[in-house]
């Protein structure tokens, strides 16, 4: 039929027809005896709507029909659905709800089919919610909102019963939760806000309570961890059966957290004062178990890592205190202060080894523990002990192990192992360049005075350092070792030269070690007035060396030389091993019986400091080769000295020790000077390649470049930048004072 | 007195900018109006200049100052020097003289004196002041290749240049400079940094001071020192 031939259907008429269909639908859903809706009936209903919507105004009833659609649903809910739900409780209510929801969905589906024409045109034209949405919204606003709290509570109590081990209707729970999900029509909000939040809260409370019950009166219930593990397993199983998968991580985290914090508050609570309580084997076992359980959730390990850090710090601080006390005692007694330093370093190294073993073996080698370890040791190793830095102490420690006659009696394996540990500890020290300088100085003494216990160990240590910190680290020291080797070869050539040239014979056995200036620590050379015998030696060697190399300049460092002198004492002739300085002083007495301080000083051409030191060693120390007048304990410029012909000792040959000058201050100064150059060079390098760079960026890159050797101080960097600005290497940008520009 | 019409001759509207290119304006204005002025300016120059050197020397400047009834250590004399772009402290060349007086539109001593308040205002404009501040430092570099100024002189210069603007900061900074021992001289970067410091940093709390930025180290130390003082 053509549209314009159609008869107008008025609203009341049309609606009456619709009502019949709707009624039938309701009855079917209520379970009342009805036949199904036949095809013809459906067609009629559909066409009625169609016609009513396509009539010409004022008979286009789209709007009214849209509203009536919703009204029918609302009416049905109010009259039938809600009452039936309100009268039921607990599980029965849940079942009813599931039923009603299913019914509602069916109803909406059918009605939407009847009213479908509205969906196609009217709704789109007016941007209104589609029929399906309207239908579900009705249920949500009228049923869901009223019952959601009640429903949620019932569900959660069911879940708790399940946790207690009771059998529950899992399918029912799942169906209810599906309602929470579907009611959002694509959004998770209703599920999360109206159910999940309450679930998490309840679960936390549940486990908190449960866990407290497990903690027994004795410490560290070992079953706890097993129970905790079991709980988590069960929760996971439950979750997979009825909760939405998105709840899993949230729930598990909550549960884990509760289980942990109950335990932790017991662990770190007032009952457990002091960290010493913590690390007996029994407790370490428990800690280890905790780590295993919580290893996947690093934030839970925070309290543990803090404990580790604090424990290391406490033990470390105790060692420092011990050492400083020992130092104080020794100083008061004026005894040799060396021993406490050795003991201290040894203990720190052992402390480190102990905790590394812990972390590796007990704490799953977990990265957060390694971090905690690193932070704690960095803090410890960058302090000072009684005025000395750990860099210094560590270098001294190495010296003690590597030199002859050391107080440490260690096997070869022990030495190797200890050196390994030293290198590991060195990684924590910021001032690595300071360590290098001290180590280098002591290495120099060992090499030059033939005090190395074992060449293999020396080489091995250098290799370890090179391996850990790079080639630059050990460049100079390897140069030193090479110099010594070359010196030996050189010596052989020199001896050949002397034997082939009788005129060139110095008359004394002479050994010369040539040092390459850059590799060795800097030594001051004084113009010592050599005894005549030695002058010839120097001459001869100079000639020899000229033949070998023409373009090198030799500077003689007499302060490092040693001399064997034959002392013709009355009781017996003895060999004296002394330094060149001491020898020069003694040889003066070949031509004079008695000399004053000033005469000696003038003849030797040395400073007061040096003269005092060397005369002290010859007249006031263990071996009194010279007699001093007056016979006091210290050297005064008014003293007079005489050869002590009566001197003797049970040994045939003795070494007269000359204590070295304490060069510590100088070492530190030199290191600071080198740092200034290093910072300068680094800044220039960076700016040259970047051309323009911001201040903070520059500082960061500078620290990055230098941190392998030392940790540059921010102020030091700033100062160098300013110095470079003054020297026209850089300029500050006119508009942005935080920006620097490289000036080519 | 110049008529306003000549000012507009051949100049783009935006040329009247806020610094001493005002002098360019006058220079490039039609020359016929300036020739009488120039004559008087030159005559004035010769009254103060030293015959043999052809320059106004310190004595001449002192005489000028006394004629203007301004103390020769007054900052306004420094401002006049700035206007002239005088290069050497204590001396004015004839070019510098001409430049300065032309731009100040002064060809007699009294006119010069009357121009001083306006000059002060001009200098104090923020865009000019930075330039003036830098100029005053350079003006004090008397030796060739000299790059920094000793603490004593800097303290005086600070007082002169910034005293009226930032009294408190200057007083404290001067006290600091006199007590500290790290620095014996101040360079241009530090000098300019101090002005920036006065402009940007709240005083005396220094709440917005961040030593991790590129402030000169001496200012970091100054802030530390102040904080210690304040307890």
Tab-separated table of N, CA and C in Angstrom, chain A residues 147-238:
chain	number	residue	atom	x	y	z
A	147	UNK	N	19.796	-1.583	45.121
A	147	UNK	CA	20.230	-2.820	45.761
A	147	UNK	C	21.732	-3.051	45.786
A	148	UNK	N	22.483	-2.171	45.133
A	148	UNK	CA	23.902	-2.510	44.907
A	148	UNK	C	24.675	-2.754	46.188
A	149	UNK	N	24.416	-1.953	47.208
A	149	UNK	CA	25.170	-2.123	48.451
A	149	UNK	C	24.850	-3.462	49.102
A	150	UNK	N	23.563	-3.707	49.159
A	150	UNK	CA	23.134	-4.975	49.763
A	150	UNK	C	23.749	-6.161	49.026
A	151	UNK	N	23.667	-6.081	47.723
A	151	UNK	CA	24.155	-7.184	46.892
A	151	UNK	C	25.652	-7.376	47.104
A	152	UNK	N	26.355	-6.257	47.061
A	152	UNK	CA	27.800	-6.315	47.225
A	152	UNK	C	28.160	-6.976	48.551
A	153	UNK	N	27.465	-6.574	49.587
A	153	UNK	CA	27.758	-7.140	50.906
A	153	UNK	C	27.537	-8.637	50.935
A	154	UNK	N	26.428	-9.067	50.349
A	154	UNK	CA	26.136	-10.505	50.354
A	154	UNK	C	27.225	-11.264	49.604
A	155	UNK	N	27.604	-10.727	48.472
A	155	UNK	CA	28.638	-11.396	47.672
A	155	UNK	C	29.934	-11.511	48.462
A	156	UNK	N	30.313	-10.417	49.074
A	156	UNK	CA	31.585	-10.426	49.809
A	156	UNK	C	31.514	-11.407	50.972
A	157	UNK	N	30.368	-11.470	51.621
A	157	UNK	CA	30.293	-12.409	52.745
A	157	UNK	C	30.376	-13.839	52.233
A	158	UNK	N	29.857	-14.063	51.040
A	158	UNK	CA	29.993	-15.387	50.431
A	158	UNK	C	31.459	-15.694	50.173
A	159	UNK	N	32.161	-14.705	49.640
A	159	UNK	CA	33.582	-14.896	49.340
A	159	UNK	C	34.345	-15.215	50.619
A	160	UNK	N	34.014	-14.492	51.681
A	160	UNK	CA	34.687	-14.760	52.960
A	160	UNK	C	34.406	-16.174	53.437
A	161	UNK	N	33.158	-16.607	53.234
A	161	UNK	CA	32.849	-17.986	53.622
A	161	UNK	C	33.700	-18.958	52.824
A	162	UNK	N	33.840	-18.628	51.560
A	162	UNK	CA	34.687	-19.470	50.722
A	162	UNK	C	36.092	-19.531	51.261
A	163	UNK	N	36.588	-18.378	51.762
A	163	UNK	CA	37.937	-18.336	52.311
A	163	UNK	C	38.053	-19.197	53.550
A	164	UNK	N	36.943	-19.272	54.274
A	164	UNK	CA	36.945	-20.090	55.478
A	164	UNK	C	36.922	-21.562	55.151
A	165	UNK	N	36.706	-21.838	53.873
A	165	UNK	CA	36.737	-23.240	53.470
A	165	UNK	C	35.352	-23.804	53.182
A	166	UNK	N	34.310	-22.965	53.361
A	166	UNK	CA	32.961	-23.479	53.109
A	166	UNK	C	32.702	-23.545	51.607
A	167	UNK	N	31.763	-24.395	51.269
A	167	UNK	CA	31.373	-24.503	49.864
A	167	UNK	C	30.428	-23.362	49.529
A	168	UNK	N	30.718	-22.682	48.460
A	168	UNK	CA	29.779	-21.632	48.048
A	168	UNK	C	29.407	-21.800	46.590
A	169	UNK	N	28.321	-21.147	46.203
A	169	UNK	CA	27.846	-21.253	44.835
A	169	UNK	C	28.631	-20.282	43.964
A	170	UNK	N	29.704	-20.791	43.414
A	170	UNK	CA	30.600	-19.925	42.650
A	170	UNK	C	29.927	-19.350	41.419
A	171	UNK	N	29.078	-20.160	40.807
A	171	UNK	CA	28.411	-19.703	39.583
A	171	UNK	C	27.526	-18.498	39.879
A	172	UNK	N	26.867	-18.558	41.031
A	172	UNK	CA	25.990	-17.456	41.426
A	172	UNK	C	26.794	-16.170	41.565
A	173	UNK	N	27.922	-16.297	42.266
A	173	UNK	CA	28.771	-15.120	42.453
A	173	UNK	C	29.197	-14.564	41.103
A	174	UNK	N	29.594	-15.465	40.237
A	174	UNK	CA	30.038	-15.009	38.926
A	174	UNK	C	28.919	-14.286	38.188
A	175	UNK	N	27.728	-14.838	38.267
A	175	UNK	CA	26.607	-14.203	37.570
A	175	UNK	C	26.315	-12.827	38.119
A	176	UNK	N	26.365	-12.708	39.427
A	176	UNK	CA	26.102	-11.395	40.030
A	176	UNK	C	27.157	-10.400	39.575
A	177	UNK	N	28.388	-10.841	39.608
A	177	UNK	CA	29.449	-9.913	39.206
A	177	UNK	C	29.348	-9.548	37.732
A	178	UNK	N	28.813	-10.453	36.967
A	178	UNK	CA	28.581	-10.120	35.567
A	178	UNK	C	27.589	-8.976	35.436
A	179	UNK	N	26.638	-8.944	36.346
A	179	UNK	CA	25.675	-7.831	36.319
A	179	UNK	C	26.418	-6.516	36.547
A	180	UNK	N	27.287	-6.522	37.559
A	180	UNK	CA	28.061	-5.307	37.828
A	180	UNK	C	28.833	-4.861	36.598
A	181	UNK	N	29.305	-5.829	35.864
A	181	UNK	CA	30.087	-5.500	34.684
A	181	UNK	C	29.190	-5.015	33.554
A	182	UNK	N	28.103	-5.763	33.329
A	182	UNK	CA	27.242	-5.401	32.202
A	182	UNK	C	26.517	-4.094	32.414
A	183	UNK	N	26.214	-3.808	33.646
A	183	UNK	CA	25.424	-2.615	33.927
A	183	UNK	C	26.189	-1.346	33.520
A	184	UNK	N	27.495	-1.473	33.405
A	184	UNK	CA	28.278	-0.320	32.990
A	184	UNK	C	28.209	-0.071	31.505
A	185	UNK	N	27.677	-1.037	30.787
A	185	UNK	CA	27.567	-0.927	29.331
A	185	UNK	C	28.881	-0.499	28.700
A	186	UNK	N	29.917	-1.236	29.051
A	186	UNK	CA	31.221	-0.949	28.461
A	186	UNK	C	32.178	-0.303	29.447
A	187	UNK	N	31.643	0.385	30.445
A	187	UNK	CA	32.532	1.001	31.425
A	187	UNK	C	32.689	0.113	32.648
A	188	UNK	N	33.889	0.140	33.227
A	188	UNK	CA	34.168	-0.676	34.400
A	188	UNK	C	33.784	0.028	35.690
A	189	UNK	N	33.327	1.264	35.579
A	189	UNK	CA	33.133	2.091	36.775
A	189	UNK	C	32.261	1.465	37.839
A	190	UNK	N	31.159	0.898	37.402
A	190	UNK	CA	30.225	0.377	38.416
A	190	UNK	C	30.825	-0.806	39.136
A	191	UNK	N	31.467	-1.646	38.367
A	191	UNK	CA	32.113	-2.810	38.974
A	191	UNK	C	33.171	-2.373	39.977
A	192	UNK	N	33.999	-1.442	39.527
A	192	UNK	CA	35.109	-1.022	40.387
A	192	UNK	C	34.645	-0.272	41.618
A	193	UNK	N	33.744	0.679	41.405
A	193	UNK	CA	33.338	1.508	42.537
A	193	UNK	C	32.376	0.814	43.482
A	194	UNK	N	31.447	0.061	42.901
A	194	UNK	CA	30.390	-0.490	43.751
A	194	UNK	C	30.713	-1.863	44.302
A	195	UNK	N	31.660	-2.533	43.685
A	195	UNK	CA	31.979	-3.846	44.225
A	195	UNK	C	33.449	-3.999	44.597
A	196	UNK	N	34.288	-3.766	43.607
A	196	UNK	CA	35.701	-4.073	43.802
A	196	UNK	C	36.305	-3.340	44.999
A	197	UNK	N	35.956	-2.056	45.111
A	197	UNK	CA	36.502	-1.270	46.212
A	197	UNK	C	36.168	-1.910	47.550
A	198	UNK	N	34.891	-2.303	47.690
A	198	UNK	CA	34.467	-2.927	48.935
A	198	UNK	C	35.172	-4.256	49.144
A	199	UNK	N	35.375	-4.980	48.059
A	199	UNK	CA	36.045	-6.279	48.160
A	199	UNK	C	37.468	-6.122	48.677
A	200	UNK	N	38.164	-5.138	48.094
A	200	UNK	CA	39.549	-4.944	48.497
A	200	UNK	C	39.635	-4.575	49.969
A	201	UNK	N	38.743	-3.701	50.358
A	201	UNK	CA	38.746	-3.259	51.749
A	201	UNK	C	38.493	-4.433	52.689
A	202	UNK	N	37.493	-5.192	52.334
A	202	UNK	CA	37.140	-6.327	53.162
A	202	UNK	C	38.264	-7.363	53.207
A	203	UNK	N	38.866	-7.608	52.048
A	203	UNK	CA	39.946	-8.603	51.983
A	203	UNK	C	41.111	-8.185	52.850
A	204	UNK	N	41.433	-6.906	52.795
A	204	UNK	CA	42.542	-6.417	53.608
A	204	UNK	C	42.257	-6.677	55.072
A	205	UNK	N	41.046	-6.310	55.487
A	205	UNK	CA	40.678	-6.499	56.890
A	205	UNK	C	40.697	-7.974	57.253
A	206	UNK	N	40.187	-8.769	56.348
A	206	UNK	CA	40.122	-10.203	56.601
A	206	UNK	C	41.504	-10.789	56.858
A	207	UNK	N	42.422	-10.468	55.946
A	207	UNK	CA	43.756	-11.058	56.076
A	207	UNK	C	44.569	-10.470	57.195
A	208	UNK	N	44.291	-9.206	57.449
A	208	UNK	CA	44.989	-8.586	58.560
A	208	UNK	C	44.651	-9.321	59.842
A	209	UNK	N	43.388	-9.576	59.974
A	209	UNK	CA	42.904	-10.275	61.164
A	209	UNK	C	43.472	-11.687	61.226
A	210	UNK	N	43.365	-12.371	60.113
A	210	UNK	CA	43.821	-13.752	60.023
A	210	UNK	C	45.294	-13.870	60.381
A	211	UNK	N	46.073	-12.983	59.753
A	211	UNK	CA	47.520	-13.056	59.906
A	211	UNK	C	47.933	-12.812	61.346
A	212	UNK	N	47.265	-11.863	61.993
A	212	UNK	CA	47.619	-11.598	63.387
A	212	UNK	C	47.439	-12.848	64.222
A	213	UNK	N	46.429	-13.614	63.869
A	213	UNK	CA	46.198	-14.851	64.605
A	213	UNK	C	47.340	-15.845	64.439
A	214	UNK	N	48.012	-15.768	63.301
A	214	UNK	CA	49.073	-16.748	63.064
A	214	UNK	C	50.339	-16.440	63.804
A	215	UNK	N	50.579	-15.177	64.074
A	215	UNK	CA	51.831	-14.832	64.740
A	215	UNK	C	51.755	-15.355	66.157
A	216	UNK	N	52.612	-16.255	66.453
A	216	UNK	CA	52.553	-16.821	67.802
A	216	UNK	C	53.398	-15.970	68.737
A	217	UNK	N	53.452	-16.379	69.969
A	217	UNK	CA	54.181	-15.587	70.952
A	217	UNK	C	55.684	-15.647	70.749
A	218	UNK	N	56.134	-16.759	70.240
A	218	UNK	CA	57.587	-16.835	69.991
A	218	UNK	C	57.915	-16.049	68.728
A	219	UNK	N	59.175	-15.793	68.594
A	219	UNK	CA	59.532	-14.981	67.428
A	219	UNK	C	59.599	-15.792	66.135
A	220	UNK	N	59.246	-15.130	65.111
A	220	UNK	CA	59.408	-15.651	63.755
A	220	UNK	C	58.838	-17.030	63.537
A	221	UNK	N	57.542	-17.088	63.646
A	221	UNK	CA	56.863	-18.345	63.387
A	221	UNK	C	57.232	-18.834	61.996
A	222	UNK	N	57.900	-19.918	61.887
A	222	UNK	CA	58.337	-20.360	60.566
A	222	UNK	C	57.176	-20.798	59.690
A	223	UNK	N	56.071	-21.184	60.355
A	223	UNK	CA	54.928	-21.603	59.544
A	223	UNK	C	54.271	-20.434	58.827
A	224	UNK	N	54.524	-19.274	59.350
A	224	UNK	CA	53.840	-18.098	58.834
A	224	UNK	C	53.992	-17.967	57.328
A	225	UNK	N	55.226	-18.073	56.923
A	225	UNK	CA	55.496	-17.860	55.507
A	225	UNK	C	54.802	-18.921	54.666
A	226	UNK	N	54.767	-20.147	55.209
A	226	UNK	CA	54.108	-21.202	54.447
A	226	UNK	C	52.619	-20.909	54.327
A	227	UNK	N	52.045	-20.490	55.455
A	227	UNK	CA	50.610	-20.162	55.428
A	227	UNK	C	50.347	-19.013	54.467
A	228	UNK	N	51.202	-18.038	54.513
A	228	UNK	CA	51.018	-16.884	53.638
A	228	UNK	C	51.018	-17.309	52.181
A	229	UNK	N	51.979	-18.160	51.883
A	229	UNK	CA	52.079	-18.643	50.509
A	229	UNK	C	50.799	-19.359	50.091
A	230	UNK	N	50.297	-20.174	50.984
A	230	UNK	CA	49.093	-20.949	50.706
A	230	UNK	C	47.902	-20.030	50.451
A	231	UNK	N	47.770	-19.016	51.298
A	231	UNK	CA	46.684	-18.047	51.134
A	231	UNK	C	46.681	-17.447	49.743
A	232	UNK	N	47.845	-17.023	49.350
A	232	UNK	CA	47.946	-16.358	48.059
A	232	UNK	C	47.553	-17.304	46.935
A	233	UNK	N	47.955	-18.541	47.102
A	233	UNK	CA	47.615	-19.528	46.074
A	233	UNK	C	46.098	-19.680	45.972
A	234	UNK	N	45.474	-19.775	47.122
A	234	UNK	CA	44.015	-19.936	47.155
A	234	UNK	C	43.308	-18.739	46.543
A	235	UNK	N	43.784	-17.561	46.902
A	235	UNK	CA	43.157	-16.348	46.378
A	235	UNK	C	43.224	-16.337	44.870
A	236	UNK	N	44.328	-16.724	44.365
A	236	UNK	CA	44.510	-16.724	42.914
A	236	UNK	C	43.508	-17.674	42.257
A	237	UNK	N	43.349	-18.791	42.887
A	237	UNK	CA	42.424	-19.804	42.358
A	237	UNK	C	41.000	-19.266	42.345
A	238	UNK	N	40.656	-18.666	43.469
A	238	UNK	CA	39.321	-18.083	43.583
A	238	UNK	C	39.074	-17.053	42.523
